[in-house]
Short mmCIF file of C-alpha atoms in Angstrom, two decimals:
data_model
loop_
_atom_site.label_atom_id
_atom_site.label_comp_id
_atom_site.label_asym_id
_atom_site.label_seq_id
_atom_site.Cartn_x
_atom_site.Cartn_y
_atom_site.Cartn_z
CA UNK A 1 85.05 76.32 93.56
CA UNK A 2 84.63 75.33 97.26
CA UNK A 3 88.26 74.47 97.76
CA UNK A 4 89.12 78.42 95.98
CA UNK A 5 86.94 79.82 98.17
CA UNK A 6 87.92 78.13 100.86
CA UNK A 7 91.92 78.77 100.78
CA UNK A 8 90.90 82.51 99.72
CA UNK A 9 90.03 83.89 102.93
CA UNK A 10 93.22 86.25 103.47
CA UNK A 11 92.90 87.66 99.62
CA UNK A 12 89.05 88.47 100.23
CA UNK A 13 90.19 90.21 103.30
CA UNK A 14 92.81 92.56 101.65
CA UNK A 15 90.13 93.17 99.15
CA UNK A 16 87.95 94.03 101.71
CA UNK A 17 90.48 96.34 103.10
CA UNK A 18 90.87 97.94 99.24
CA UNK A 19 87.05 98.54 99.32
CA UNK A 20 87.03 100.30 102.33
CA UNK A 21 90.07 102.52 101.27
CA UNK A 22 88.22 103.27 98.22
CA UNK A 23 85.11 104.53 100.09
CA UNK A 24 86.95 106.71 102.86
CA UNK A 25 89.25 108.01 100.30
CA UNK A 26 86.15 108.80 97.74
CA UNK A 27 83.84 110.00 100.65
CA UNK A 28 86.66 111.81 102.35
CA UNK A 29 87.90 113.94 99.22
CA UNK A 30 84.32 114.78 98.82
CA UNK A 31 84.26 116.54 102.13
CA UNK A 32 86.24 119.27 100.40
CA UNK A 33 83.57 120.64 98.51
CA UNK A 34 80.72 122.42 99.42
CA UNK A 35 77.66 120.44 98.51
CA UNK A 36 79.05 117.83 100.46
CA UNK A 37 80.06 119.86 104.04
CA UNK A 38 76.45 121.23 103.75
CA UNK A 39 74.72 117.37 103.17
CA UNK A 40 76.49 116.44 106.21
CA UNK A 41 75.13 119.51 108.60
CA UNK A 42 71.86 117.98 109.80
CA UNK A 43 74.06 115.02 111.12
CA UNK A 44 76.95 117.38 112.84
CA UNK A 45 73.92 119.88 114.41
CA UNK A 46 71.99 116.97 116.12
CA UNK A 47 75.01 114.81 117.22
CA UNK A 48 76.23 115.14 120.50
CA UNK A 49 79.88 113.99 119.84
CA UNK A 50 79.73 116.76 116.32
CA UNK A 51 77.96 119.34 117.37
CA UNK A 52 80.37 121.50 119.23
CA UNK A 53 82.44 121.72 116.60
CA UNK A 54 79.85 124.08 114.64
CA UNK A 55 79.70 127.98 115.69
CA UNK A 56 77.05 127.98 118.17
CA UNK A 57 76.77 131.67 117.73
CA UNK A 58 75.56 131.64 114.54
CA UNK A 59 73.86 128.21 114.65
CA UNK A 60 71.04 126.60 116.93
CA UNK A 61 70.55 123.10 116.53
CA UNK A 62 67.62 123.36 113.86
CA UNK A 63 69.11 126.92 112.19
CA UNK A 64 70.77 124.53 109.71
CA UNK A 65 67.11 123.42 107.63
CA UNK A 66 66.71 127.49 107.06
CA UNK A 67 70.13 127.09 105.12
CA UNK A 68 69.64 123.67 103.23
CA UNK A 69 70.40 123.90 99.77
CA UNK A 70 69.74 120.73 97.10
CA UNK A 71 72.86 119.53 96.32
CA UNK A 72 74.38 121.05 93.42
CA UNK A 73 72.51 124.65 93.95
CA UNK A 74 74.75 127.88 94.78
CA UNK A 75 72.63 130.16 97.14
CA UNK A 76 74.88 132.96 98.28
CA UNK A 77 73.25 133.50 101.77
CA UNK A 78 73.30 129.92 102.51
CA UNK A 79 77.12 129.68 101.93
CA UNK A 80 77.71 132.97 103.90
CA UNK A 81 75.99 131.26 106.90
CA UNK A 82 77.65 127.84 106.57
CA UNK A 83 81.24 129.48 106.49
CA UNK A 84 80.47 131.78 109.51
CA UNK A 85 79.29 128.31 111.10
CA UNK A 86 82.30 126.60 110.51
CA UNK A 87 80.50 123.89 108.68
CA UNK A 88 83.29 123.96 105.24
CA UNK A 89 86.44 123.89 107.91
CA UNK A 90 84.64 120.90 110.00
CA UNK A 91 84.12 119.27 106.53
CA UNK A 92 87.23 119.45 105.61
CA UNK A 93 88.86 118.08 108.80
CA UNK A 94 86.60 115.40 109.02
CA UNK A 95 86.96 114.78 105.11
CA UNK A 96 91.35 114.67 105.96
CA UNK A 97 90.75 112.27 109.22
CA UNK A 98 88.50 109.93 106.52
CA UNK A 99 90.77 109.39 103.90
CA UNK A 100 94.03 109.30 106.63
CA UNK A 101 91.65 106.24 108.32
CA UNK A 102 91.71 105.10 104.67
CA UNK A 103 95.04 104.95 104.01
CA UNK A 104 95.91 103.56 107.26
CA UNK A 105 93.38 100.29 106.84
CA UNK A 106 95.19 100.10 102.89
CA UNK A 107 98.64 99.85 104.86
CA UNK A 108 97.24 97.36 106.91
CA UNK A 109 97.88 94.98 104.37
CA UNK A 110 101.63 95.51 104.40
CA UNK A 111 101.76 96.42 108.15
CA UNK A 112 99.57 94.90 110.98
CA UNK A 113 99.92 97.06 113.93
CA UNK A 114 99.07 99.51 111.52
CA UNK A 115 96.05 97.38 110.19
CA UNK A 116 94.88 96.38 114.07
CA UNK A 117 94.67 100.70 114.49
CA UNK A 118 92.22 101.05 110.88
CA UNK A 119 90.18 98.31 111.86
CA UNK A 120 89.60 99.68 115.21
CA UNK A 121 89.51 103.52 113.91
CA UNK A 122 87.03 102.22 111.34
CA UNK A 123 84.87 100.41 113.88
CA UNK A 124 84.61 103.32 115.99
CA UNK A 125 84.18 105.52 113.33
CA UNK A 126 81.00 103.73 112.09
CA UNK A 127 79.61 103.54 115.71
CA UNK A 128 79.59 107.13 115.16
CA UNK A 129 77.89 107.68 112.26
CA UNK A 130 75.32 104.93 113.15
CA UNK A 131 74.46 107.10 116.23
CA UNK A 132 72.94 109.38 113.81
CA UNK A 133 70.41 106.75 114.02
CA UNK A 134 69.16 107.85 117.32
CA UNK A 135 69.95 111.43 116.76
CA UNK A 136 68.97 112.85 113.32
CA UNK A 137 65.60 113.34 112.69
CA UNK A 138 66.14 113.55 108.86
CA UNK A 139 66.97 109.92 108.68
CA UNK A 140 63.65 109.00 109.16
CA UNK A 141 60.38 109.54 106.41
CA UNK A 142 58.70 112.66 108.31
CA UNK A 143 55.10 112.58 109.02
CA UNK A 144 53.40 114.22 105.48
CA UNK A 145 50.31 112.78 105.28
CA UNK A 146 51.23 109.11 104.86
CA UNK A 147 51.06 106.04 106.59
CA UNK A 148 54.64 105.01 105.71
CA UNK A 149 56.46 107.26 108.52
CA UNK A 150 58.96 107.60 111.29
CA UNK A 151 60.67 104.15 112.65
CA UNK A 152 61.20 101.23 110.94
CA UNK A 153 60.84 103.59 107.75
CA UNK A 154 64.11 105.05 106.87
CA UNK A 155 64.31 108.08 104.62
CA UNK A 156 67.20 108.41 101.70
CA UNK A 157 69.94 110.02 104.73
CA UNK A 158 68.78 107.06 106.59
CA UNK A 159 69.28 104.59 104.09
CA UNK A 160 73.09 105.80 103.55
CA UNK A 161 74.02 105.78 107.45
CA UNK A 162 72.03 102.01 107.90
CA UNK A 163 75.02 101.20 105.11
CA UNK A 164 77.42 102.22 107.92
CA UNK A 165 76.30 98.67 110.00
CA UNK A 166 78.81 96.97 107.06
CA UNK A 167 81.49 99.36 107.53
CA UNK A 168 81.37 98.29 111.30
CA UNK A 169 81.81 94.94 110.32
CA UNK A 170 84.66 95.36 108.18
CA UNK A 171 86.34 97.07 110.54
CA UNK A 172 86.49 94.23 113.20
CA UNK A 173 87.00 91.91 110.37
CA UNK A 174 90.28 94.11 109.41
CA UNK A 175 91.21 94.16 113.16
CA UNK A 176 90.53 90.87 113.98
CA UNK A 177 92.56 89.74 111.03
CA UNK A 178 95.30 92.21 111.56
CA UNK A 179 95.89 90.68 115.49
CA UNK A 180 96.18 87.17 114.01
CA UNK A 181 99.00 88.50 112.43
CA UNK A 182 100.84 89.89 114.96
CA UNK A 183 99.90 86.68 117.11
CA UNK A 184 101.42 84.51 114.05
CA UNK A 185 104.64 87.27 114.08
CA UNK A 186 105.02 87.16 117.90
CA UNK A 187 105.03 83.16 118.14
CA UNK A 188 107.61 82.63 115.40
CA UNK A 189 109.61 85.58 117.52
CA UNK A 190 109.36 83.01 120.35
CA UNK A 191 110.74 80.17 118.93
#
């Protein structure tokens, strides 16, 4: 078992690489649909490399919680204000760059400049959405009554972007792995 796992190494990276595809490409398509673009708004609002994407006409930083819906529910006005915000078109751009990262850290396995770029792109896309961290108050248990609340105590949006930390890692694990291969490719080039 040892000796498997230890020879294994480059196979548990491509599978690595598969799992990540599999969440960018399953999280991006969901960015098409409306439950989904409106989920992601009290990230976008409070983050100050999102937030200018969003109409600021129609949309203060907190004008988003008046327009929350649970996920699943269809309330008219909420959509109206969410489409005059822009938040469905962000969505869906930000759904298309996630799955095109996806596809790119897939290739990776076949090519490795293209595999150095995911791992990077995936990297920098989780410092990102770990800055909601710092940024979006919903990640945290708000102050109800209870003694359980605000930092270390992470609410169920926190939760899903602490997750991010391992998508980070795989990403310099994909790059990392990705410029030992062009290192191997450029010394047999030189010989």
């Amino acid at each position: 078992m040892i000796e498997f796992l230890a020879h294994s190494q480059k196979n548990f990276i491509h599978i690595l690489r598969i799992s990540v595809f599999i969440v960018m490409a399953w999280i991006g398509g969901l960015k098409a649909f409306h439950y989904e673009a409106e989920g992601i708004i009290p990230f976008v609002a409070n983050s100050p490399f999102m937030s200018f994407f969003l109409n600021k006409k129609v949309s203060d930083t907190d004008n988003y919680k008046l327009h929350k819906s649970k996920e699943g529910e269809v309330i008219p006005d909420h959509i109206k204000w969410h489409e005059v915000n822009g938040t469905y078109t962000f969505s869906y751009v930000l759904g298309s760059l996630i799955l095109g990262i996806g596809i790119l850290v897939v290739l990776g396995v076949f090519f490795p400049k293209i595999g150095l770029l995911s791992g990077i792109l995936t990297a920098g896309m989780s410092i990102i959405t770990l800055s909601f961290l710092i940024t979006t108050p919903e990640v945290w248990v708000p102050d109800l009554g209870g003694p359980d609340h605000g930092f270390p105590y992470l609410s169920g949006a926190g939760r899903l972007v602490i997750k991010d930390i391992i998508m980070f890692a795989a990403g310099l694990v994909i790059a990392s792995d990705s410029a030992k291969s062009l290192l191997k490719q450029s010394s047999k080039l030189t010989i």
